[in-house]
Amino acid sequence: PMSKRSSPGATSSSVGAVGAVGAYAAAGRLLSSHFSTGRGLKSLAYSPSFRASFSKRAFAVACSALSRLAEMDFLLSHPVSPSASATLRDVLLPSSGSVGFFYVLLHETLYSSRPLRCGGRAARAIRSHAPRLLALLPASFPSPRRSFPRYVRANPLRSDVASTLLALPSPIYADPHVRNLFLLPPGTDLAASLPVQTGAAVLQDKSSCLSAPALLEDGGEPPGDVLDACAAPGNK
């Protein structure tokens, strides 16, 4: 019997293209909502209005496009041609009804290893100006984001703190505000380290570590069991 999810003559490439368009559209909606509300992508992705259409692929595309936003804006500020007064933004942005969707298509055209699998007016406009955009693409673009330390929290329920620190790379520094929280240089990769794999250390940003000590005014132990039920997804 014929599958309900495919049509006669449908190929894997055509089905894949449909999936790609769906991911582009969902990622575009996430970005547009981020631009209009200022909410984080993860918060939006898990909200009731997005949960039904949420997919790991769409979320990854939206995150990647957002990380390149400053670079794409830099490219769009250039004129369509050396002698033109209109910028690439003036010409390309009106072709799309959604700002978020436009940035997703532009990102996939410039940075994805896979060809853009999408039609429509916006995609055609971006493709027609792709040579100009790629020619302007700098070899390296300085990130506007600041470099923050890599935080890791020792878990004394799995191992003593001293042993955990010996198994982590150096240099490593104790945080002055949160007990058993330590700092490493920005970009330190700890995902494959033994303490993280065994649970002796937890990768956790400092902001996530502050809620518990903030409840303890004197810095002591809690008077009883405390259940944190307002932080999902994530850990505290």
mmCIF file of C-alpha atoms in Angstrom:
data_model
loop_
_atom_site.group_PDB
_atom_site.id
_atom_site.type_symbol
_atom_site.label_atom_id
_atom_site.label_comp_id
_atom_site.label_asym_id
_atom_site.label_seq_id
_atom_site.Cartn_x
_atom_site.Cartn_y
_atom_site.Cartn_z
ATOM 1 C CA PRO A 1 0.000 0.000 0.000
ATOM 2 C CA MET A 2 1.111 3.546 -0.732
ATOM 3 C CA SER A 3 2.392 5.610 2.180
ATOM 4 C CA LYS A 4 0.113 8.416 3.309
ATOM 5 C CA ARG A 5 3.129 10.695 3.658
ATOM 6 C CA SER A 6 4.353 10.428 0.089
ATOM 7 C CA SER A 7 2.887 10.685 -3.361
ATOM 8 C CA PRO A 8 3.387 8.500 -6.448
ATOM 9 C CA GLY A 9 6.749 9.230 -8.009
ATOM 10 C CA ALA A 10 8.053 11.132 -4.989
ATOM 11 C CA THR A 11 11.825 10.780 -4.719
ATOM 12 C CA SER A 12 14.003 10.999 -1.619
ATOM 13 C CA SER A 13 15.433 14.271 -2.914
ATOM 14 C CA SER A 14 11.988 15.827 -3.377
ATOM 15 C CA VAL A 15 10.875 14.672 0.081
ATOM 16 C CA GLY A 16 14.133 16.046 1.490
ATOM 17 C CA ALA A 17 13.486 19.380 -0.198
ATOM 18 C CA VAL A 18 10.046 19.577 1.411
ATOM 19 C CA GLY A 19 11.655 18.866 4.787
ATOM 20 C CA ALA A 20 14.245 21.569 4.204
ATOM 21 C CA VAL A 21 11.597 24.163 3.331
ATOM 22 C CA GLY A 22 9.698 23.290 6.498
ATOM 23 C CA ALA A 23 12.850 23.706 8.575
ATOM 24 C CA TYR A 24 13.609 27.044 6.885
ATOM 25 C CA ALA A 25 10.082 28.299 7.563
ATOM 26 C CA ALA A 26 10.121 27.216 11.212
ATOM 27 C CA ALA A 27 13.573 28.734 11.730
ATOM 28 C CA GLY A 28 12.379 31.949 10.080
ATOM 29 C CA ARG A 29 9.395 32.171 12.445
ATOM 30 C CA LEU A 30 11.709 31.694 15.419
ATOM 31 C CA LEU A 31 14.035 34.472 14.254
ATOM 32 C CA SER A 32 11.171 36.865 13.469
ATOM 33 C CA SER A 33 9.722 36.337 16.948
ATOM 34 C CA HIS A 34 13.161 36.843 18.473
ATOM 35 C CA PHE A 35 13.555 40.142 16.615
ATOM 36 C CA SER A 36 10.099 41.402 17.625
ATOM 37 C CA THR A 37 10.018 40.231 21.252
ATOM 38 C CA GLY A 38 13.651 40.021 22.309
ATOM 39 C CA ARG A 39 13.046 36.552 23.795
ATOM 40 C CA GLY A 40 15.707 33.874 23.486
ATOM 41 C CA LEU A 41 15.424 31.212 20.797
ATOM 42 C CA LYS A 42 15.204 28.342 23.283
ATOM 43 C CA SER A 43 12.462 30.075 25.250
ATOM 44 C CA LEU A 44 10.505 30.638 22.047
ATOM 45 C CA ALA A 45 11.069 27.117 20.721
ATOM 46 C CA TYR A 46 9.534 25.564 23.840
ATOM 47 C CA SER A 47 6.633 28.012 24.040
ATOM 48 C CA PRO A 48 3.132 26.697 23.189
ATOM 49 C CA SER A 49 2.972 28.642 19.931
ATOM 50 C CA PHE A 50 6.120 26.985 18.546
ATOM 51 C CA ARG A 51 6.208 23.596 20.240
ATOM 52 C CA ALA A 52 4.085 21.876 17.588
ATOM 53 C CA SER A 53 6.418 22.920 14.751
ATOM 54 C CA PHE A 54 9.643 22.641 16.745
ATOM 55 C CA SER A 55 12.421 20.472 15.322
ATOM 56 C CA LYS A 56 16.100 20.129 16.123
ATOM 57 C CA ARG A 57 16.973 21.030 12.545
ATOM 58 C CA ALA A 58 14.921 24.238 12.569
ATOM 59 C CA PHE A 59 16.374 25.257 15.929
ATOM 60 C CA ALA A 60 19.938 24.589 14.725
ATOM 61 C CA VAL A 61 19.358 26.648 11.561
ATOM 62 C CA ALA A 62 17.919 29.555 13.568
ATOM 63 C CA CYS A 63 20.828 29.510 16.034
ATOM 64 C CA SER A 64 23.405 29.389 13.253
ATOM 65 C CA ALA A 65 21.734 32.236 11.355
ATOM 66 C CA LEU A 66 21.562 34.367 14.489
ATOM 67 C CA SER A 67 25.269 33.807 15.157
ATOM 68 C CA ARG A 68 26.030 35.224 11.681
ATOM 69 C CA LEU A 69 23.594 38.135 11.882
ATOM 70 C CA ALA A 70 26.237 40.866 12.270
ATOM 71 C CA GLU A 71 28.206 39.515 9.329
ATOM 72 C CA MET A 72 25.116 39.297 7.104
ATOM 73 C CA ASP A 73 24.117 42.854 8.029
ATOM 74 C CA PHE A 74 27.634 43.960 7.092
ATOM 75 C CA LEU A 75 27.276 42.337 3.664
ATOM 76 C CA LEU A 76 23.819 43.812 3.086
ATOM 77 C CA SER A 77 25.107 47.331 3.761
ATOM 78 C CA HIS A 78 27.160 47.257 0.551
ATOM 79 C CA PRO A 79 25.831 48.608 -2.760
ATOM 80 C CA VAL A 80 24.385 46.197 -5.299
ATOM 81 C CA SER A 81 27.283 47.086 -7.600
ATOM 82 C CA PRO A 82 30.259 49.430 -7.233
ATOM 83 C CA SER A 83 28.436 52.133 -9.189
ATOM 84 C CA ALA A 84 24.974 51.680 -7.645
ATOM 85 C CA SER A 85 23.460 53.745 -4.844
ATOM 86 C CA ALA A 86 20.999 51.078 -3.695
ATOM 87 C CA THR A 87 22.307 48.608 -1.127
ATOM 88 C CA LEU A 88 21.851 44.868 -1.187
ATOM 89 C CA ARG A 89 19.478 45.259 1.759
ATOM 90 C CA ASP A 90 17.335 47.723 -0.241
ATOM 91 C CA VAL A 91 17.008 45.239 -3.079
ATOM 92 C CA LEU A 92 16.780 41.895 -1.284
ATOM 93 C CA LEU A 93 14.821 42.458 1.910
ATOM 94 C CA PRO A 94 11.545 43.602 0.239
ATOM 95 C CA SER A 95 11.482 40.313 -1.682
ATOM 96 C CA SER A 96 10.636 38.428 1.502
ATOM 97 C CA GLY A 97 7.509 38.812 3.596
ATOM 98 C CA SER A 98 9.375 37.672 6.728
ATOM 99 C CA VAL A 99 12.613 39.175 7.994
ATOM 100 C CA GLY A 100 13.486 35.992 9.865
ATOM 101 C CA PHE A 101 12.870 33.806 6.811
ATOM 102 C CA PHE A 102 14.991 36.151 4.705
ATOM 103 C CA TYR A 103 17.967 35.836 7.058
ATOM 104 C CA VAL A 104 17.576 32.053 7.121
ATOM 105 C CA LEU A 105 17.675 31.876 3.315
ATOM 106 C CA LEU A 106 20.626 34.259 3.169
ATOM 107 C CA HIS A 107 22.486 32.259 5.789
ATOM 108 C CA GLU A 108 21.888 28.967 3.987
ATOM 109 C CA THR A 109 23.066 30.497 0.701
ATOM 110 C CA LEU A 110 26.291 31.887 2.134
ATOM 111 C CA TYR A 111 27.363 29.444 4.817
ATOM 112 C CA SER A 112 25.667 26.078 4.409
ATOM 113 C CA SER A 113 27.552 23.218 2.777
ATOM 114 C CA ARG A 114 24.263 22.084 1.240
ATOM 115 C CA PRO A 115 22.624 23.944 -1.672
ATOM 116 C CA LEU A 116 19.606 26.064 -0.838
ATOM 117 C CA ARG A 117 16.598 23.781 -1.365
ATOM 118 C CA CYS A 118 13.890 26.365 -1.644
ATOM 119 C CA GLY A 119 12.046 28.304 -4.315
ATOM 120 C CA GLY A 120 10.073 31.495 -4.167
ATOM 121 C CA ARG A 121 10.757 35.146 -4.832
ATOM 122 C CA ALA A 122 13.139 35.681 -1.907
ATOM 123 C CA ALA A 123 15.256 32.626 -2.747
ATOM 124 C CA ARG A 124 15.467 33.650 -6.427
ATOM 125 C CA ALA A 125 16.515 37.186 -5.481
ATOM 126 C CA ILE A 126 19.234 35.934 -3.124
ATOM 127 C CA ARG A 127 20.523 33.456 -5.708
ATOM 128 C CA SER A 128 20.740 36.188 -8.352
ATOM 129 C CA HIS A 129 22.936 38.298 -6.071
ATOM 130 C CA ALA A 130 24.896 35.400 -4.583
ATOM 131 C CA PRO A 131 28.086 36.113 -6.617
ATOM 132 C CA ARG A 132 28.185 39.690 -5.298
ATOM 133 C CA LEU A 133 27.515 38.569 -1.724
ATOM 134 C CA LEU A 134 30.135 35.822 -1.836
ATOM 135 C CA ALA A 135 32.696 38.217 -3.300
ATOM 136 C CA LEU A 136 32.123 40.569 -0.366
ATOM 137 C CA LEU A 137 32.289 37.779 2.212
ATOM 138 C CA PRO A 138 35.362 38.420 4.365
ATOM 139 C CA ALA A 139 37.717 35.579 5.148
ATOM 140 C CA SER A 140 37.227 36.242 8.844
ATOM 141 C CA PHE A 141 34.747 38.507 10.522
ATOM 142 C CA PRO A 142 35.331 39.737 14.080
ATOM 143 C CA SER A 143 32.583 38.499 16.357
ATOM 144 C CA PRO A 144 30.753 41.279 18.203
ATOM 145 C CA ARG A 145 30.152 38.914 21.084
ATOM 146 C CA ARG A 146 32.346 39.070 24.159
ATOM 147 C CA SER A 147 34.420 36.109 25.251
ATOM 148 C CA PHE A 148 33.136 34.723 28.533
ATOM 149 C CA PRO A 149 34.925 32.170 30.706
ATOM 150 C CA ARG A 150 34.012 28.511 30.474
ATOM 151 C CA TYR A 151 32.262 27.602 33.705
ATOM 152 C CA VAL A 152 32.207 24.134 35.231
ATOM 153 C CA ARG A 153 30.699 23.091 38.537
ATOM 154 C CA ALA A 154 32.194 20.290 40.637
ATOM 155 C CA ASN A 155 29.626 17.775 41.855
ATOM 156 C CA PRO A 156 30.636 16.599 45.364
ATOM 157 C CA LEU A 157 27.935 13.901 45.261
ATOM 158 C CA ARG A 158 29.943 12.022 42.606
ATOM 159 C CA SER A 159 33.560 12.762 43.553
ATOM 160 C CA ASP A 160 35.560 14.904 45.932
ATOM 161 C CA VAL A 161 36.235 18.349 44.545
ATOM 162 C CA ALA A 162 40.051 18.066 44.724
ATOM 163 C CA SER A 163 40.071 14.925 42.554
ATOM 164 C CA THR A 164 37.728 16.542 40.055
ATOM 165 C CA LEU A 165 39.978 19.599 39.711
ATOM 166 C CA LEU A 166 43.038 17.421 39.088
ATOM 167 C CA ALA A 167 41.239 15.742 36.182
ATOM 168 C CA LEU A 168 40.215 19.043 34.544
ATOM 169 C CA PRO A 169 42.523 21.067 32.263
ATOM 170 C CA SER A 170 44.463 24.027 33.595
ATOM 171 C CA PRO A 171 44.554 26.922 34.198
ATOM 172 C CA ILE A 172 41.433 26.760 36.335
ATOM 173 C CA TYR A 173 40.201 29.299 38.885
ATOM 174 C CA ALA A 174 37.652 29.230 41.693
ATOM 175 C CA ASP A 175 34.647 31.518 41.284
ATOM 176 C CA PRO A 176 34.502 34.063 44.128
ATOM 177 C CA HIS A 177 30.709 33.898 44.546
ATOM 178 C CA VAL A 178 29.483 30.333 44.004
ATOM 179 C CA ARG A 179 30.827 27.345 45.910
ATOM 180 C CA ASN A 180 32.378 24.566 43.778
ATOM 181 C CA LEU A 181 32.087 26.669 40.606
ATOM 182 C CA PHE A 182 35.270 27.082 38.573
ATOM 183 C CA LEU A 183 36.378 29.116 35.556
ATOM 184 C CA LEU A 184 38.481 28.076 32.587
ATOM 185 C CA PRO A 185 39.620 30.074 29.537
ATOM 186 C CA PRO A 186 36.926 30.890 26.928
ATOM 187 C CA GLY A 187 36.353 28.144 24.399
ATOM 188 C CA THR A 188 37.738 25.329 26.568
ATOM 189 C CA ASP A 189 36.153 22.085 25.353
ATOM 190 C CA LEU A 190 35.080 19.970 28.302
ATOM 191 C CA ALA A 191 32.330 17.843 26.763
ATOM 192 C CA ALA A 192 34.602 14.795 26.397
ATOM 193 C CA SER A 193 36.494 15.210 29.680
ATOM 194 C CA LEU A 194 36.238 12.357 32.177
ATOM 195 C CA PRO A 195 34.713 14.403 35.059
ATOM 196 C CA VAL A 196 31.905 15.640 32.781
ATOM 197 C CA GLN A 197 31.306 12.162 31.356
ATOM 198 C CA THR A 198 31.054 10.628 34.831
ATOM 199 C CA GLY A 199 28.974 13.432 36.338
ATOM 200 C CA ALA A 200 31.734 14.582 38.683
ATOM 201 C CA ALA A 201 31.557 17.955 36.932
ATOM 202 C CA VAL A 202 28.583 19.737 35.383
ATOM 203 C CA LEU A 203 28.776 22.269 32.541
ATOM 204 C CA GLN A 204 26.730 25.142 33.893
ATOM 205 C CA ASP A 205 26.820 28.906 33.326
ATOM 206 C CA LYS A 206 27.240 31.098 36.349
ATOM 207 C CA SER A 207 23.797 32.657 35.878
ATOM 208 C CA SER A 208 22.258 29.204 36.331
ATOM 209 C CA CYS A 209 24.225 28.672 39.533
ATOM 210 C CA LEU A 210 23.119 31.883 41.270
ATOM 211 C CA SER A 211 19.466 31.069 41.948
ATOM 212 C CA ALA A 212 20.169 28.613 44.787
ATOM 213 C CA PRO A 213 22.650 30.742 46.789
ATOM 214 C CA ALA A 214 20.409 33.775 46.249
ATOM 215 C CA LEU A 215 17.761 32.014 48.347
ATOM 216 C CA LEU A 216 20.200 31.585 51.245
ATOM 217 C CA GLU A 217 20.644 35.040 52.729
ATOM 218 C CA ASP A 218 23.282 33.976 55.255
ATOM 219 C CA GLY A 219 25.118 31.647 52.879
ATOM 220 C CA GLY A 220 24.306 28.605 54.977
ATOM 221 C CA GLU A 221 22.409 25.420 54.283
ATOM 222 C CA PRO A 222 18.709 25.465 53.330
ATOM 223 C CA PRO A 223 16.284 24.857 56.203
ATOM 224 C CA GLY A 224 14.709 21.951 54.302
ATOM 225 C CA ASP A 225 14.323 20.409 50.863
ATOM 226 C CA VAL A 226 13.962 22.913 48.023
ATOM 227 C CA LEU A 227 12.366 21.959 44.713
ATOM 228 C CA ASP A 228 13.164 24.191 41.722
ATOM 229 C CA ALA A 229 10.265 23.739 39.298
ATOM 230 C CA CYS A 230 10.517 26.920 37.218
ATOM 231 C CA ALA A 231 13.675 26.442 35.192
ATOM 232 C CA ALA A 232 12.850 23.818 32.576
ATOM 233 C CA PRO A 233 14.467 23.179 30.207
ATOM 234 C CA GLY A 234 17.837 23.360 31.914
ATOM 235 C CA ASN A 235 19.344 22.642 35.301
ATOM 236 C CA LYS A 236 20.063 24.703 38.400
#
